[in-house]
PDB file of C-alpha atoms in Angstrom:
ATOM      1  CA  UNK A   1       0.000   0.000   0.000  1.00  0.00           C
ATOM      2  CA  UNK A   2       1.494   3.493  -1.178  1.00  0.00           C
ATOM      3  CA  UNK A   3      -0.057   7.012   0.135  1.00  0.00           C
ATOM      4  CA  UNK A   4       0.677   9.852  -1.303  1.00  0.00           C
ATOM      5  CA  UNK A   5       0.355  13.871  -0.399  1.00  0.00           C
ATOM      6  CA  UNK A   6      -2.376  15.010  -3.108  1.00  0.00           C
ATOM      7  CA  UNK A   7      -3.701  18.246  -2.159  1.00  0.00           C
ATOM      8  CA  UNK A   8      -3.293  20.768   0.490  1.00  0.00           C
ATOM      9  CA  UNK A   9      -5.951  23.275   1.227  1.00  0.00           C
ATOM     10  CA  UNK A  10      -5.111  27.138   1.529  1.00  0.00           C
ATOM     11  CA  UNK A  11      -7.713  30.050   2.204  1.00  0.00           C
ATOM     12  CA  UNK A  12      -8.023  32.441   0.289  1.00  0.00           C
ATOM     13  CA  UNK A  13      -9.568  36.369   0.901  1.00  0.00           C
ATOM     14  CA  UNK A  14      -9.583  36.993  -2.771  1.00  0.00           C
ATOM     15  CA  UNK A  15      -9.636  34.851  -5.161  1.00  0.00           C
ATOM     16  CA  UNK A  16      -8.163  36.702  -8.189  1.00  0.00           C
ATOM     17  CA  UNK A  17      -5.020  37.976  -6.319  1.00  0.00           C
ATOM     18  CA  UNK A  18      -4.357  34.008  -5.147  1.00  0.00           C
ATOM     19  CA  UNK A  19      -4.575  33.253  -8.738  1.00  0.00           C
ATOM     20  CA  UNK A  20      -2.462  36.168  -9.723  1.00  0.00           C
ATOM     21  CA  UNK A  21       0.194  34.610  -7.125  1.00  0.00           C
ATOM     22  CA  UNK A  22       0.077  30.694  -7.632  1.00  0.00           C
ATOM     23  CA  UNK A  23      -0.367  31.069 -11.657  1.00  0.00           C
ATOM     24  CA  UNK A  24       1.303  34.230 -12.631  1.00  0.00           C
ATOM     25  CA  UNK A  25       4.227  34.481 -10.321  1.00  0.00           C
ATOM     26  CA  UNK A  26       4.439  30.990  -9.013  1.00  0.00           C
ATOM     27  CA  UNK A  27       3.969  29.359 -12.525  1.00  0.00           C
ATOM     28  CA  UNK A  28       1.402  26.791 -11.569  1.00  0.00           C
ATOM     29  CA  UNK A  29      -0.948  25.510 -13.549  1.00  0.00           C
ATOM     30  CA  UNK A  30      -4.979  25.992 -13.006  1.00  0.00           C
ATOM     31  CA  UNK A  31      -6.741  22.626 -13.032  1.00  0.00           C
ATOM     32  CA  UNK A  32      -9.606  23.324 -11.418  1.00  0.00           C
ATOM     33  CA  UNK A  33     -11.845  26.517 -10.976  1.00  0.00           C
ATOM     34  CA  UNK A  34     -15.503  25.855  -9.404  1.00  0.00           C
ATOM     35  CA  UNK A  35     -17.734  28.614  -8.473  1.00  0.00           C
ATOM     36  CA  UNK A  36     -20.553  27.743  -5.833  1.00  0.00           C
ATOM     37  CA  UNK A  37     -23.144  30.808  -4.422  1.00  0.00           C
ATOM     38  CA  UNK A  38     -20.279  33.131  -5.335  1.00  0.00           C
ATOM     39  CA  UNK A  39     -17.526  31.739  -4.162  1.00  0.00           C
ATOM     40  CA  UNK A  40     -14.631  29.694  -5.936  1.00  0.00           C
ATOM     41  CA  UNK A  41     -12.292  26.986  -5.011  1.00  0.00           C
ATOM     42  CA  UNK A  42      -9.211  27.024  -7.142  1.00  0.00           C
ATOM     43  CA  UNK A  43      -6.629  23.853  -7.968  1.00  0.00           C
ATOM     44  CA  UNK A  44      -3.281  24.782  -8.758  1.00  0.00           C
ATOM     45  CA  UNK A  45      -0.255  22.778  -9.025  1.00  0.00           C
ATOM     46  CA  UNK A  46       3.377  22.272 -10.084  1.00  0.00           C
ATOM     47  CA  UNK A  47       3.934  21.264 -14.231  1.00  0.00           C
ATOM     48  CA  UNK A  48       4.563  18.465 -14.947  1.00  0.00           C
ATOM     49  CA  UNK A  49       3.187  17.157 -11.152  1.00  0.00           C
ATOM     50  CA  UNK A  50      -0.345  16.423 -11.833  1.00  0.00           C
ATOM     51  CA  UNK A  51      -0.455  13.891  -8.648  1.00  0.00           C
ATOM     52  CA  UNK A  52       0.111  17.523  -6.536  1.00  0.00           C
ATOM     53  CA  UNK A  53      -1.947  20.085  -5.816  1.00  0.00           C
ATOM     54  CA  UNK A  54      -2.953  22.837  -3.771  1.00  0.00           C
ATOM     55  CA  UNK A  55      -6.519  24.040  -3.314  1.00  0.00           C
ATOM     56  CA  UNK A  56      -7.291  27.707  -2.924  1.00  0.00           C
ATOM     57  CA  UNK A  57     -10.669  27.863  -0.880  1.00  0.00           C
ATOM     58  CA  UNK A  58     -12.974  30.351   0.705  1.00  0.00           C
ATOM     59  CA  UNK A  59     -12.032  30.299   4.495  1.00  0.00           C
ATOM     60  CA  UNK A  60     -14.847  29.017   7.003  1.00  0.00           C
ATOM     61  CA  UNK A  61     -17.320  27.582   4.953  1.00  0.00           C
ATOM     62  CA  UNK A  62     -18.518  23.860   5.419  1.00  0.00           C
ATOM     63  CA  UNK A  63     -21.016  22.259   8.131  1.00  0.00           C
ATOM     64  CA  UNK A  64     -20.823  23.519  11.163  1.00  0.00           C
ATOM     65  CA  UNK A  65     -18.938  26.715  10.633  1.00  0.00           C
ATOM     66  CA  UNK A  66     -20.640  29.733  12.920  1.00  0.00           C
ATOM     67  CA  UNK A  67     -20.149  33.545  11.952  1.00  0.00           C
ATOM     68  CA  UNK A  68     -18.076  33.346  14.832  1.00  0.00           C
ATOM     69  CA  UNK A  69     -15.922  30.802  13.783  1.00  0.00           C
ATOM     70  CA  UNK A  70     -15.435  32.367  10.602  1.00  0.00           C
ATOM     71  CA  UNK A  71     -14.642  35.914  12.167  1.00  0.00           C
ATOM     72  CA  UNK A  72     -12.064  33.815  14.134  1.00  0.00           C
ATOM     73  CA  UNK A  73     -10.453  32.267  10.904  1.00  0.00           C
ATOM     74  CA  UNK A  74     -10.733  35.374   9.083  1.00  0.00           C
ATOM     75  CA  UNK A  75      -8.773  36.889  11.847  1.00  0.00           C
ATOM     76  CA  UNK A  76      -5.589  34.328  12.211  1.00  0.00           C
ATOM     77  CA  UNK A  77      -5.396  34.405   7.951  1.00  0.00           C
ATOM     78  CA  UNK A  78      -5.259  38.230   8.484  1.00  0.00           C
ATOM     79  CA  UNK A  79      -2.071  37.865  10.862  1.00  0.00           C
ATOM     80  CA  UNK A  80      -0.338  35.772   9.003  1.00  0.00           C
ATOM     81  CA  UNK A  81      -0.589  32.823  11.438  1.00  0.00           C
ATOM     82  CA  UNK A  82      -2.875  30.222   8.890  1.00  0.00           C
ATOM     83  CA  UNK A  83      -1.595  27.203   7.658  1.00  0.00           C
ATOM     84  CA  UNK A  84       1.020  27.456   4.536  1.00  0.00           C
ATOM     85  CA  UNK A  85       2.562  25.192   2.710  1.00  0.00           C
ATOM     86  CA  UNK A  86       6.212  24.009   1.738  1.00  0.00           C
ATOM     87  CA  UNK A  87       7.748  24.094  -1.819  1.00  0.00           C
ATOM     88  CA  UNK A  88      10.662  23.202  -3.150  1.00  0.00           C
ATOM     89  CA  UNK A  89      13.416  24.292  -6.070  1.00  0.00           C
ATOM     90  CA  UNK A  90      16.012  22.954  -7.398  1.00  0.00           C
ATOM     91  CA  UNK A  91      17.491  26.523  -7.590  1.00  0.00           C
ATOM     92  CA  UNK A  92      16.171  28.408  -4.888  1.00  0.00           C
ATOM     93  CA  UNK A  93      18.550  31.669  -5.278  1.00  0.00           C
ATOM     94  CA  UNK A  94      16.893  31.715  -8.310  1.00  0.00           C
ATOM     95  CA  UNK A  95      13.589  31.009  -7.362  1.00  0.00           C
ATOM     96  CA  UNK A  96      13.912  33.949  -4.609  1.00  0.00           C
ATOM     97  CA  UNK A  97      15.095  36.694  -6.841  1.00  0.00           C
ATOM     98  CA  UNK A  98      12.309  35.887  -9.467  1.00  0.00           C
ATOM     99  CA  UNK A  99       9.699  36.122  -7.157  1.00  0.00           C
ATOM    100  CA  UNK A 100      11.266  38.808  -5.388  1.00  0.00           C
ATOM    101  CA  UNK A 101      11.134  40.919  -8.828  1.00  0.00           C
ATOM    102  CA  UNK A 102       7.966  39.468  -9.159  1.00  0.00           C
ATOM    103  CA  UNK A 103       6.665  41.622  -6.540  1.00  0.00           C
ATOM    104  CA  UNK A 104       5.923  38.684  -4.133  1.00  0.00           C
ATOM    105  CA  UNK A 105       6.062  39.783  -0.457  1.00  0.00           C
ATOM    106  CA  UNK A 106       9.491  38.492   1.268  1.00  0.00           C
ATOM    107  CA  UNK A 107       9.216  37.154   4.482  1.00  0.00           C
ATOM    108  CA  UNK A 108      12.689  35.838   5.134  1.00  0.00           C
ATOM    109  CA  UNK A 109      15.252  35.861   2.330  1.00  0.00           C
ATOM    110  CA  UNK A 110      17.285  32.719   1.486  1.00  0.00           C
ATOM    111  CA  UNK A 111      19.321  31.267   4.274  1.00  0.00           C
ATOM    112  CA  UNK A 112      20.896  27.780   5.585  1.00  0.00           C
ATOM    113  CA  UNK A 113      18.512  26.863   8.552  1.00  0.00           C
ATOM    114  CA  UNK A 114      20.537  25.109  11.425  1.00  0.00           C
ATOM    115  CA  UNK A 115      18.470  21.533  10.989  1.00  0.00           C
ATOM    116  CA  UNK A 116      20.201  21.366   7.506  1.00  0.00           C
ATOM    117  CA  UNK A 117      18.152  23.029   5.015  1.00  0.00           C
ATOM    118  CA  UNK A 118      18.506  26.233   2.224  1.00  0.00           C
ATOM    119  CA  UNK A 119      15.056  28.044   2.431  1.00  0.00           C
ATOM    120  CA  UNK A 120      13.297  31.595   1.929  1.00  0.00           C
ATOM    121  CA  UNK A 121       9.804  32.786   2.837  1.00  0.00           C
ATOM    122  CA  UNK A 122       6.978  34.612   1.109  1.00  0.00           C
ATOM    123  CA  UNK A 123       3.180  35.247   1.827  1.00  0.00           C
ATOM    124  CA  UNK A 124       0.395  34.922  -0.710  1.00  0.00           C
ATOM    125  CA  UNK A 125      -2.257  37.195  -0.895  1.00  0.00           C
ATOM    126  CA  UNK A 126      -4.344  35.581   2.189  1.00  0.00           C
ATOM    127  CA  UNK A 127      -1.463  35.831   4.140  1.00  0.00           C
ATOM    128  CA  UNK A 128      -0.501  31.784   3.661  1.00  0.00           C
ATOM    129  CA  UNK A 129       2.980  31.626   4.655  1.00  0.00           C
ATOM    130  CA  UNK A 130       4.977  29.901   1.470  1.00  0.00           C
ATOM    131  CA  UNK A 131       8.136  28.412   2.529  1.00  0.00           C
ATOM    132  CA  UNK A 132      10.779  27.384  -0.306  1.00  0.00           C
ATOM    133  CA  UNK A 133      13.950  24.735   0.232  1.00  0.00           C
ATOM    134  CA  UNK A 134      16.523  24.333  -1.791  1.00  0.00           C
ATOM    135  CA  UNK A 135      15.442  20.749  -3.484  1.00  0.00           C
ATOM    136  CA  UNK A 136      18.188  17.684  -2.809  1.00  0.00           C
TER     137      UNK A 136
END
């Protein structure tokens, strides 16, 4: 028996900007845009990686979900403190200054991390922290 990662889920406040980010300056690919009662959920993902993906989704909806629970997400995604996910390149220098020229907001530049890895920071739109390692 083999599992595998398929899709993370990220929030997102506005859907066009998260596009903007993950297609236009990330370079993923759209595979999946669905619109429900005006909202959208969005799957991007890596060329050439259909097997990975990550979903961009409207924060607090789903059973269950009060207006209170959603004015509690809303606020964490507006500090910065959601859930993000990690990337990788197999030239992250490179990776860094492209997005970086890109206009994508920095959070930590590239630097060797004392458990043994190469990484930088951004945030998306929502606020999703985006963490890049240097690949192998």
């Amino acid at each position: 028996m083999t599992i595998t990662i398929h899709s993370s889920f990220l929030p997102h406040l506005d859907p066009e900007a998260s596009l903007a980010f993950y297609r236009d300056l990330l370079g993923f690919e759209v595979r999946n845009d669905v619109g429900y009662e005006g909202m959208r959920w969005i799957t991007v993902g890596p060329a050439g990686q259909p097997d990975t993906a990550v979903v961009l989704h409207p924060p607090g909806v789903g059973p269950g979900i009060t207006d209170e629970d959603r004015a509690a997400l809303l606020e964490i995604i507006a500090k910065g403190s959601y859930f993000g996910v990690n990337l990788a390149s197999s030239d992250l220098d490179a990776t860094f200054a492209d997005l970086e020229a890109k206009g994508a907001e920095v959070v930590q530049e590239p630097v060797d991390q004392p458990y043994g890895l190469r990484d930088c920071a951004f945030r998306d739109p929502a606020g999703n922290l985006i963490r890049i390692q240097q690949a192998g």
